Coordinates of C-alpha atoms and ligand atoms in Angstrom, one line a residue:
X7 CA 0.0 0.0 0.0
X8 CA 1.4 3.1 -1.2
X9 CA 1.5 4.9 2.4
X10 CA 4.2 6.8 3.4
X11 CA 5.4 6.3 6.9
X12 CA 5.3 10.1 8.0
X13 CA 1.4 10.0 7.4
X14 CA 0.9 6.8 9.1
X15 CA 3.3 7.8 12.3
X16 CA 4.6 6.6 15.3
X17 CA 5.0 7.8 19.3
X18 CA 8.4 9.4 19.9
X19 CA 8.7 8.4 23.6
X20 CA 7.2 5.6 25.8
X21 CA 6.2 8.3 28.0
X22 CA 4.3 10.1 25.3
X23 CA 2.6 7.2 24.1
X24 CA 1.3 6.6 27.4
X25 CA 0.1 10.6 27.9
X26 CA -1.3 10.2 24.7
X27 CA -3.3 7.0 25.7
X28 CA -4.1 8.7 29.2
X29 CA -4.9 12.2 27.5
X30 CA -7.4 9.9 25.4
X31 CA -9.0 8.4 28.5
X32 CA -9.1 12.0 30.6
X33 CA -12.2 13.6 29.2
X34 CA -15.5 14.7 29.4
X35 CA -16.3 11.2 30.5
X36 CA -14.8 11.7 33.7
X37 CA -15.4 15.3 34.7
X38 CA -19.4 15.8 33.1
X39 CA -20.3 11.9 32.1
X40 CA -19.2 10.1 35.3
X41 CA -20.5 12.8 38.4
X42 CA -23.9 12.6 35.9
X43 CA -24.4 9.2 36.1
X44 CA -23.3 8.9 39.4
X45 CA -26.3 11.6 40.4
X46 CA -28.4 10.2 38.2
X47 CA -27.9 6.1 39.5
X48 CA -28.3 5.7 43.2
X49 CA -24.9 7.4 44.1
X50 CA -22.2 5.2 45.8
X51 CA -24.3 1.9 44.0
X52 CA -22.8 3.5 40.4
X53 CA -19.4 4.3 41.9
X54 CA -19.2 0.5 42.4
X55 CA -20.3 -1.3 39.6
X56 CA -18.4 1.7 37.7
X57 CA -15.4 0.2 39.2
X58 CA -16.1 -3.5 38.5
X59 CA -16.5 -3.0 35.0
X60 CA -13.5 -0.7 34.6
X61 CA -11.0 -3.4 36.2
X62 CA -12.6 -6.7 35.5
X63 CA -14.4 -5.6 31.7
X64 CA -12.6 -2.4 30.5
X65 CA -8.6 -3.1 32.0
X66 CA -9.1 -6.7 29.9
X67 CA -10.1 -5.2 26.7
X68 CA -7.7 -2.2 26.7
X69 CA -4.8 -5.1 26.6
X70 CA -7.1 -6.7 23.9
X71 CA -7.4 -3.6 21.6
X72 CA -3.4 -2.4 21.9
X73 CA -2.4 -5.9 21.1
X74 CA -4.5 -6.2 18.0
X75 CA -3.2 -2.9 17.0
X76 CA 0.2 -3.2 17.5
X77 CA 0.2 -6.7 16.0
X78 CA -1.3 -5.8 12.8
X79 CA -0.1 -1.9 12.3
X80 CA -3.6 -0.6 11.2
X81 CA -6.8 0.9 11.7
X82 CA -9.6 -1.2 13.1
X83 CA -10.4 -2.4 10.0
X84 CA -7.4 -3.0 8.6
X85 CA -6.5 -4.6 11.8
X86 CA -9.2 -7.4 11.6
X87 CA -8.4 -7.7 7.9
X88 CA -4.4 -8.3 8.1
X89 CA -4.9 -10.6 11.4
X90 CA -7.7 -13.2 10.0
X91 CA -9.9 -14.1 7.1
X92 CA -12.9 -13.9 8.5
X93 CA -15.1 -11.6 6.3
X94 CA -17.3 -10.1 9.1
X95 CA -14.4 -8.8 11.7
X96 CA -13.9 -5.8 9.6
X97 CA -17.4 -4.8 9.6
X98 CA -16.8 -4.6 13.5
X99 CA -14.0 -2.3 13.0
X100 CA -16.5 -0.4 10.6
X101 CA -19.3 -0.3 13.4
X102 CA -16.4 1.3 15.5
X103 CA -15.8 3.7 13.3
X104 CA -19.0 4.9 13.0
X105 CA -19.3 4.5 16.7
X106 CA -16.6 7.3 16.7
X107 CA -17.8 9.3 14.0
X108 CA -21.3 9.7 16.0
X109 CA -19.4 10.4 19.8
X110 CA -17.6 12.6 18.5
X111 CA -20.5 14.8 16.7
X112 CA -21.8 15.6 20.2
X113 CA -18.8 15.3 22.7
X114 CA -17.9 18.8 20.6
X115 CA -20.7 20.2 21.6
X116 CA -20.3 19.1 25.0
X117 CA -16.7 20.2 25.4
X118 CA -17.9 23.5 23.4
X119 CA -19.9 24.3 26.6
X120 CA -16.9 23.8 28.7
X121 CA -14.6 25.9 27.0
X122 CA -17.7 28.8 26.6
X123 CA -17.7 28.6 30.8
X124 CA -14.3 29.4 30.8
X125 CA -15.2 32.7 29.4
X126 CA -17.8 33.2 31.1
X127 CA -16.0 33.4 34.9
X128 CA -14.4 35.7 33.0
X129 CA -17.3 38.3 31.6
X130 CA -19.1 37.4 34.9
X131 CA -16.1 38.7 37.3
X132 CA -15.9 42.1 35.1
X133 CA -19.9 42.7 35.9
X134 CA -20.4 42.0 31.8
X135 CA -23.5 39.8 32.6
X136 CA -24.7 39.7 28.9
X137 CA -21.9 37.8 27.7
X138 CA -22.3 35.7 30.6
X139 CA -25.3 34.4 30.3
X140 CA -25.1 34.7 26.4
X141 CA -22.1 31.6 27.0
X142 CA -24.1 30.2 29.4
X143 CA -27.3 29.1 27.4
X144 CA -26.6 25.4 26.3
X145 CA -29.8 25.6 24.3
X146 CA -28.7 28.5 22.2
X147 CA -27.7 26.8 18.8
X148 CA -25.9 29.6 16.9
X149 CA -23.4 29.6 20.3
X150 CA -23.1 26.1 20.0
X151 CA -22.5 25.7 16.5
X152 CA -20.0 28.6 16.7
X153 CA -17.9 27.0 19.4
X154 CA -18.1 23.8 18.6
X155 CA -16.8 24.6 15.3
X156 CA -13.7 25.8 16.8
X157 CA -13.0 23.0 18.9
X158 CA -13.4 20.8 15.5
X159 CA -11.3 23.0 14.0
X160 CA -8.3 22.2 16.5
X161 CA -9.1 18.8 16.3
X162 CA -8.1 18.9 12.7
X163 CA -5.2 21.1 13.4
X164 CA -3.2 19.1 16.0
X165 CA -4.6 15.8 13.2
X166 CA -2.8 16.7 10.5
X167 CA 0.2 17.6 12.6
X168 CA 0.9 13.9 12.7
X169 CA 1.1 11.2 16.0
X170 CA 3.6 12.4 17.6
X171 CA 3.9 15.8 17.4
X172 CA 0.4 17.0 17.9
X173 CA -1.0 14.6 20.3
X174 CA 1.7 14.0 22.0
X175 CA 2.7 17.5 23.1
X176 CA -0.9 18.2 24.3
X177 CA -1.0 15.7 27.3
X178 CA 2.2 16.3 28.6
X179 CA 1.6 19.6 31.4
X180 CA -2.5 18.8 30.9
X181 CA -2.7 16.0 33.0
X182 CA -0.8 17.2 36.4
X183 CA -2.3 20.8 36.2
X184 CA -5.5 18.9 36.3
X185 CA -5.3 16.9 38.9
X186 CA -4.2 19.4 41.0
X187 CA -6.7 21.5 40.6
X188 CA -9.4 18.6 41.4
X189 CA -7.6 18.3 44.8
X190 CA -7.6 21.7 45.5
X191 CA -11.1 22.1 44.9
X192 CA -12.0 18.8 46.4
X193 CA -9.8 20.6 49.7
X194 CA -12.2 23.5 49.7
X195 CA -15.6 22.0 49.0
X196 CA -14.9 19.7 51.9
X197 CA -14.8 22.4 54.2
X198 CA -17.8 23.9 53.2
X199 CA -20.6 23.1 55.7
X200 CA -23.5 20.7 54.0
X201 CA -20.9 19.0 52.1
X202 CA -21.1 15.8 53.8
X203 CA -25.2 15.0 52.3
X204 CA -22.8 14.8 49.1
X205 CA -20.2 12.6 50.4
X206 CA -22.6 10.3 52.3
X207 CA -24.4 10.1 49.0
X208 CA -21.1 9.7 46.9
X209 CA -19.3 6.8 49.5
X210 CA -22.3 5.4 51.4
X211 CA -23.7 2.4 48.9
X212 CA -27.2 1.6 48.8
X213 CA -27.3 -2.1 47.1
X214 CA -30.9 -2.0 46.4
X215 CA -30.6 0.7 43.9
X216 CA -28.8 -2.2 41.8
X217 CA -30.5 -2.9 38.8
X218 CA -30.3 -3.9 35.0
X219 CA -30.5 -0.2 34.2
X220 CA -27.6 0.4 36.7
X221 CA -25.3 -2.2 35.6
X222 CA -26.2 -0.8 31.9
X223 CA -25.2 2.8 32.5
X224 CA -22.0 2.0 34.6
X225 CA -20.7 -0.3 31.9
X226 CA -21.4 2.2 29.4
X227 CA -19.6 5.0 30.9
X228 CA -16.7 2.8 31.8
X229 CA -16.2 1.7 28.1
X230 CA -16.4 5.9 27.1
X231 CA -14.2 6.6 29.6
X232 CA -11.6 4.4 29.0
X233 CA -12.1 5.0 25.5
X234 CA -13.2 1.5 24.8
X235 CA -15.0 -0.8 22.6
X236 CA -14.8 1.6 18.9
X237 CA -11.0 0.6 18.4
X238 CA -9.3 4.0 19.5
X239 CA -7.0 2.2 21.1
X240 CA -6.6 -0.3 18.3
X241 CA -5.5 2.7 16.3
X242 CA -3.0 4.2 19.0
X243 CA -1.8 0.2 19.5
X244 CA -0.9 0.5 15.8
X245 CA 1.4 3.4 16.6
X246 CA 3.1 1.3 19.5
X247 CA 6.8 0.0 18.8
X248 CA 7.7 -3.3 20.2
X249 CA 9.8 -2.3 23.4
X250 CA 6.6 -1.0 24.9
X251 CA 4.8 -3.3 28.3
X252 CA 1.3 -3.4 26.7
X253 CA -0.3 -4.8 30.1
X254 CA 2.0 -2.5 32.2
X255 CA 0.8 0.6 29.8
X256 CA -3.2 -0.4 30.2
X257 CA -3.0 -0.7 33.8
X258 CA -1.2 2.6 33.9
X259 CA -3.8 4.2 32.1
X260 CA -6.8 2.7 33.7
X261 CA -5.6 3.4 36.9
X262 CA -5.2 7.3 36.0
X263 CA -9.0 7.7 34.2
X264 CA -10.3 5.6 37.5
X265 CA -8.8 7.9 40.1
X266 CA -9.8 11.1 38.2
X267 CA -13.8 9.8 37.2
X268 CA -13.3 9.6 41.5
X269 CA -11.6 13.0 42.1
X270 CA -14.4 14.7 40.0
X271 CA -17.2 12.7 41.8
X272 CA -15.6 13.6 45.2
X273 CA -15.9 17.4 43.8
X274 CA -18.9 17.3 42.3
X275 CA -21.6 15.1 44.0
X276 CA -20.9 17.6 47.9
X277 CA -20.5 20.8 45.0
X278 CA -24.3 19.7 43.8
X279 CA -25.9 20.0 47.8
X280 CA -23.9 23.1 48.3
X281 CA -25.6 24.2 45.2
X282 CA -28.6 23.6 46.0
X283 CA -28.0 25.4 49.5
X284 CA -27.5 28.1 47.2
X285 CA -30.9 28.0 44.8
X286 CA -29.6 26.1 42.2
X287 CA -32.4 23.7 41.5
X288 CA -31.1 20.1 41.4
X289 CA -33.7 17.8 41.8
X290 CA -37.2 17.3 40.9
X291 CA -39.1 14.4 42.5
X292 CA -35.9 12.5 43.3
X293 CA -35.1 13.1 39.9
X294 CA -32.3 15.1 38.6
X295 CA -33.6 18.4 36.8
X296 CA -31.0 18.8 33.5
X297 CA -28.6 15.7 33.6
X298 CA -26.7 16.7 30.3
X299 CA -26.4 20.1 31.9
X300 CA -26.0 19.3 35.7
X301 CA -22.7 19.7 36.0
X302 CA -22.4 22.6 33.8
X303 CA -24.8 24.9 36.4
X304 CA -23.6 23.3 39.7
X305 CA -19.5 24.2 39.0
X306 CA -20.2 28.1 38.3
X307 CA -22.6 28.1 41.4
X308 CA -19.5 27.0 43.1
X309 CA -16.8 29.6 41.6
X310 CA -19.1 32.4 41.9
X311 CA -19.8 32.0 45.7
X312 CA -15.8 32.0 46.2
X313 CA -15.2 35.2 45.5
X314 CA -12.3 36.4 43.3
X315 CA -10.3 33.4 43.9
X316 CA -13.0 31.4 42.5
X317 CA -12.8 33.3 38.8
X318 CA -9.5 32.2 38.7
X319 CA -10.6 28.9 39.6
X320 CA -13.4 28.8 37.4
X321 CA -11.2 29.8 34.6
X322 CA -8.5 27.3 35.3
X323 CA -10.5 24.7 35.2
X324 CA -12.8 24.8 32.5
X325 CA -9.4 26.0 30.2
X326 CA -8.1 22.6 31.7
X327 CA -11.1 20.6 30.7
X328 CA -11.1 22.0 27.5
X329 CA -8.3 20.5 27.0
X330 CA -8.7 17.4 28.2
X331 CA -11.9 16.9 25.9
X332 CA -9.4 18.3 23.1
X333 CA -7.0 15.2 23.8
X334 CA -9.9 12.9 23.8
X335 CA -11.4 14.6 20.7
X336 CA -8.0 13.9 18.9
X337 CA -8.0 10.2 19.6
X338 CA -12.1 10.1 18.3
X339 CA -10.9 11.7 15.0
X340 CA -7.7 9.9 14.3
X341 CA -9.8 6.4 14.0
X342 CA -11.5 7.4 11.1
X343 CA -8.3 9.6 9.6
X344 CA -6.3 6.1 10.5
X345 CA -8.8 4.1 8.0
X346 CA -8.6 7.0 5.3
X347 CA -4.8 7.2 5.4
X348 CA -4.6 2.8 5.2
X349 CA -7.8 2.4 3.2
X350 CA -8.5 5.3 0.9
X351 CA -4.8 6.2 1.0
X352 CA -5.9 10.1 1.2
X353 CA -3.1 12.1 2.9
X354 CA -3.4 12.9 6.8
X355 CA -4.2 16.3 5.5
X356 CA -6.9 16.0 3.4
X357 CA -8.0 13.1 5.5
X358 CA -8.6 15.3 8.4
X359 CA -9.8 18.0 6.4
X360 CA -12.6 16.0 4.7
X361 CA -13.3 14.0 7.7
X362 CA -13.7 16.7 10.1
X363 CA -16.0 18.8 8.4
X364 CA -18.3 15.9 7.6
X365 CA -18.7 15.3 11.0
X366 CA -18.6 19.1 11.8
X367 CA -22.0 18.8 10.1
X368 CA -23.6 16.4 12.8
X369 CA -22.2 18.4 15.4
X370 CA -24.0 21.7 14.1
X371 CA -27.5 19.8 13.9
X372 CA -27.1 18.2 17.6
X373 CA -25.5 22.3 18.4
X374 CA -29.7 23.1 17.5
X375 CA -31.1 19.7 19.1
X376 CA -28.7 19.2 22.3
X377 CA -31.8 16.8 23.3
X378 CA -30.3 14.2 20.8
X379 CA -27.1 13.8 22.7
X380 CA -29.2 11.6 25.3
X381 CA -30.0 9.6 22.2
X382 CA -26.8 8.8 20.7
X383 CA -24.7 8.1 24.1
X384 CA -27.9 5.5 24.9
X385 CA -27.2 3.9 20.5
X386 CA -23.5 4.8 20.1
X387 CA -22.0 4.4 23.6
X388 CA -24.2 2.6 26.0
X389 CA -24.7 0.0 23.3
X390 CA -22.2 0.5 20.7
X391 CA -19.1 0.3 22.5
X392 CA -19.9 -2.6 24.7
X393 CA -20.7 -4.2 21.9
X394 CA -18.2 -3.4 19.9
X395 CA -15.9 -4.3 23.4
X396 CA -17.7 -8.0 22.7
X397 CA -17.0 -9.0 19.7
X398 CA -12.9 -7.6 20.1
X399 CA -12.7 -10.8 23.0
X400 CA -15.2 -13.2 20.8
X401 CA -12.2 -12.0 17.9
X402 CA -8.8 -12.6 20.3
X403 CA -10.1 -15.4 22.5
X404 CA -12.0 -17.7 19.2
X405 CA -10.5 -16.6 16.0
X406 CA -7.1 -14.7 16.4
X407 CA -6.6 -17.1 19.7
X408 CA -5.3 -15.5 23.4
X409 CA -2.1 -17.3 22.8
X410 CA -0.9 -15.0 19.8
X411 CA -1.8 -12.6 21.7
X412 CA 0.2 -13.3 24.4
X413 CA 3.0 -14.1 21.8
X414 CA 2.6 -10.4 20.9
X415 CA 2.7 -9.2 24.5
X416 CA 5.5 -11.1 25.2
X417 CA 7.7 -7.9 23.3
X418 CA 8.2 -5.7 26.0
X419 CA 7.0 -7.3 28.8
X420 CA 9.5 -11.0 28.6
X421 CA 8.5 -12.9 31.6
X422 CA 5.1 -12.6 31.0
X423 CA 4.4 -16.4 30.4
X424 CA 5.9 -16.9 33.7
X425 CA 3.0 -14.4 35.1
X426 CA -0.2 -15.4 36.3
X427 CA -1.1 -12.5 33.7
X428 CA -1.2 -15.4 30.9
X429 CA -3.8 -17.6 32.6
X430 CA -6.0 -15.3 33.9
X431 CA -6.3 -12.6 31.2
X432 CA -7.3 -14.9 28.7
X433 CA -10.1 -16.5 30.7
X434 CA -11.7 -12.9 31.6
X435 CA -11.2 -12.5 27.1
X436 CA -13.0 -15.9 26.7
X437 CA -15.4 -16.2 29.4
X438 CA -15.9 -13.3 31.8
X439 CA -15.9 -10.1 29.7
X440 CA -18.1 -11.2 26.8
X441 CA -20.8 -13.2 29.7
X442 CA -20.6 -10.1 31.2
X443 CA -21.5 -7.4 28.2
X444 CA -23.5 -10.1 26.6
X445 CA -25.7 -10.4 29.8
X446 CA -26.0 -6.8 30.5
X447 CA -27.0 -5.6 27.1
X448 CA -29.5 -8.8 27.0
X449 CA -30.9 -7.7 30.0
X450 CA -31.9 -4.3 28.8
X451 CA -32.7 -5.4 25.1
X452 CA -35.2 -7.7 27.3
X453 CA -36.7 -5.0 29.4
X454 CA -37.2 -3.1 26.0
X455 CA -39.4 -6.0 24.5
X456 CA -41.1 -7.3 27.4
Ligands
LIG17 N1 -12.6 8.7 27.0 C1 -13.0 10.0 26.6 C2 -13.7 10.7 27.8 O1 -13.8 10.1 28.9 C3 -13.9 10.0 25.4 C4 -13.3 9.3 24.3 C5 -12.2 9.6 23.7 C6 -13.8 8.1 23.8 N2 -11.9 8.6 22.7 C7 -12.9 7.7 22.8 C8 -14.9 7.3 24.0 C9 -13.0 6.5 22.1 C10 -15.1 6.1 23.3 C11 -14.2 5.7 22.4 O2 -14.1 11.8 27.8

């Protein structure tokens, strides 16, 4: 294939791939998806099962998806083609694709918010109200459209800059800056009388509130967080040279999108009572007001009663999530660019180009109907990526077999036959992770029908 190997790329550093995969992970999902669901499902009952399925479901498929990727050297497609013969594996890296295509048309729009709330703590602290509240109004679609048209428009930018360069470089100073900031805040909040209806809420679990629907959500928003299930990872596995601990590098960067998915709930769940101390109206009937918005009113509340400290706060942080939903927008679009560079052999440029403003055009319809984000996370993420998350472990653990895999793991991490690592991840590939998804999404298809 007539590819050249500056558009296809490779990481410059271990450490940078690792940001890169981490930068990926760190997103939206943690700061705005995970605190939602958390609100949303029974409280300390999510936190849970949110756990369970990020280190016994998510941690097994991240090795899954790096190793298919850095085995093969492709996009998802590409990757199920080169590895076996089967005809239909390559639709599933087709489904992810689309999967991606359709996440990333409203996570823009999403991360567009955050970046107008930076601004506003800004126009708010100088008295300038207008602007404010002009940033402010998730429902206005000319707003929308107009920022989320920027933030596609870095996407492509830092794209067609190439692997290592662009996304690399992005993650580096992101990722501490961030999680300092959570603990800082986390510091304050705590010391704010009424904060401990939040934490009680947040650490106290409530078992009944397990249910299908539960189990559904929390598996859903671990596979989006972790950036599961569509082949992302497939494509940044493709980028991996051999010297590189694909286990070691999974658990590295589930560990980091676990702890901050908990930092932001330990913020935001106490932030949300304080809130509503303050006026903010949170729930309605047991039942949370705005989810898609929640987190988006209950944060300013909490900058604004801080006084000037809390605009530079309030800046800070939304500037810092920004950019965390710009490193996970990257790693959305470069699936799709990976399959255009392998496939169509179009040039990162152009790929990015072409690809970006196509999807531009979903993001500026959902910009006018935000209400249709609640329907694509249920069809693309609760659903897709689980699925998708299947049929990867049905494709290592039947077809491509978990000892090939193992084979592949084996450069970078030697000993690793000698590990308990090669008896017990391929039984959680075979038997655990696909039971698991398969009975969860059954479950709800069930409850849907009868
Ligand atoms: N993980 C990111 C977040 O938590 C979102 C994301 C980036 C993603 N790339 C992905 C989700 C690939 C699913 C698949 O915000």
């Amino acid at each position: 294939m007539a590819v050249s190997t500056t558009d296809r790329g490779s990481w410059n550093s271990k450490l940078g791939f690792i940001l890169a995969a981490a930068g990926s992970a760190v997103g939206l999902g943690n700061i705005w998806g995970f605190p939602t669901q958390v609100a949303s499902n029974g409280g300390a009952a999510f936190l849970i099962i949110y756990l369970l399925c990020s280190f016994l479901i998510g941690f097994p498929v991240m090795v899954a998806e790096l190793t298919i990727g850095r085995n093969s050297g492709k996009n998802p497609v590409g990757a199920f083609r080169s590895i076996s013969s089967n005809k239909f594996f390559p639709l599933v890296g087709l489904w992810g694709v689309i999967c991606g295509v359709m996440i990333l048309s409203f996570y823009t729009v999403i991360a567009g918010w955050a970046f107008g709330y930076a601004f506003e703590e800004i126009f708010f602290a100088m008295g300038m109200d207008g602007a404010a509240n002009w940033l402010t109004d998730t429902g206005n679609g000319v707003k929308n459209a107009i920022i989320a048209s920027v933030f596609m428009l870095a996407t492509v930018k830092i794209i067609s800059g190439g692997v290592s360069d662009g996304i690399e470089k992005a993650t580096k100073t992101m990722m501490p800056l961030l999680i300092g900031i959570l603990v800082i805040m986390i510091v304050y909040v705590l010391f704010q009388p009424g904060s401990s209806v939040g934490i009680r809420e947040y650490l106290l679990p409530d078992f009944s509130k397990i249910n299908a629907e539960l189990i559904f959500a929390a598996m859903g928003q671990a596979f989006f967080s972790l950036s599961l299930g569509m082949g992302a990872l497939i494509t940044y596995g493709s980028y991996l040279n051999k010297k590189e601990n694909i286990p070691q590098a999974a658990a590295f960067v589930t560990l980091t999108d676990v702890t901050i998915a908990f930092l932001a709930g330990l913020l935001i769940l106490p932030s949300m009572y304080l809130a509503q101390a303050n006026g903010v109206e949170i729930f309605q009937d047991g039942q949370l007001v705005e989810s898609t918005t929640l987190v988006f009113d209950v944060l300013p509340a909490l900058f604004h009663s801080m006084g000037a400290i809390g605009t530079v706060f309030g800046v800070a942080f939304f500037l810092l999530l920004s950019l965390a939903a710009l490193t996970s927008t990257i790693s959305l679009l470069e699936v799709p660019v990976s399959y255009a560079i392998d496939e169509f052999e179009l040039t990162r440029g152009k790929a990015a180009a072409r690809i970006g403003s196509g999807i531009l055009v979903i993001s500026i319809l959902i910009s006018f109907f935000p209400s249709l984000i609640d329907y694509f996370i249920i069809i693309f993420n609760n659903i897709g990526l689980p699925l998708g998350g299947f049929m990867i472990c049905v494709f290592i653990g039947y077809f491509w077999k978990t000892e090939n895999a193992i084979n592949e793991m084996e450069y970078g991490f030697a000993g690793i036959k000698q590990t308990l690592f090669t008896t017990v991840w391929p039984f959680f590939v075979k038997f655990i992770c696909p039971a698991a998804i398969l009975y969860t999404l059954g479950q709800i298809l069930y409850g849907l029908f009868f």
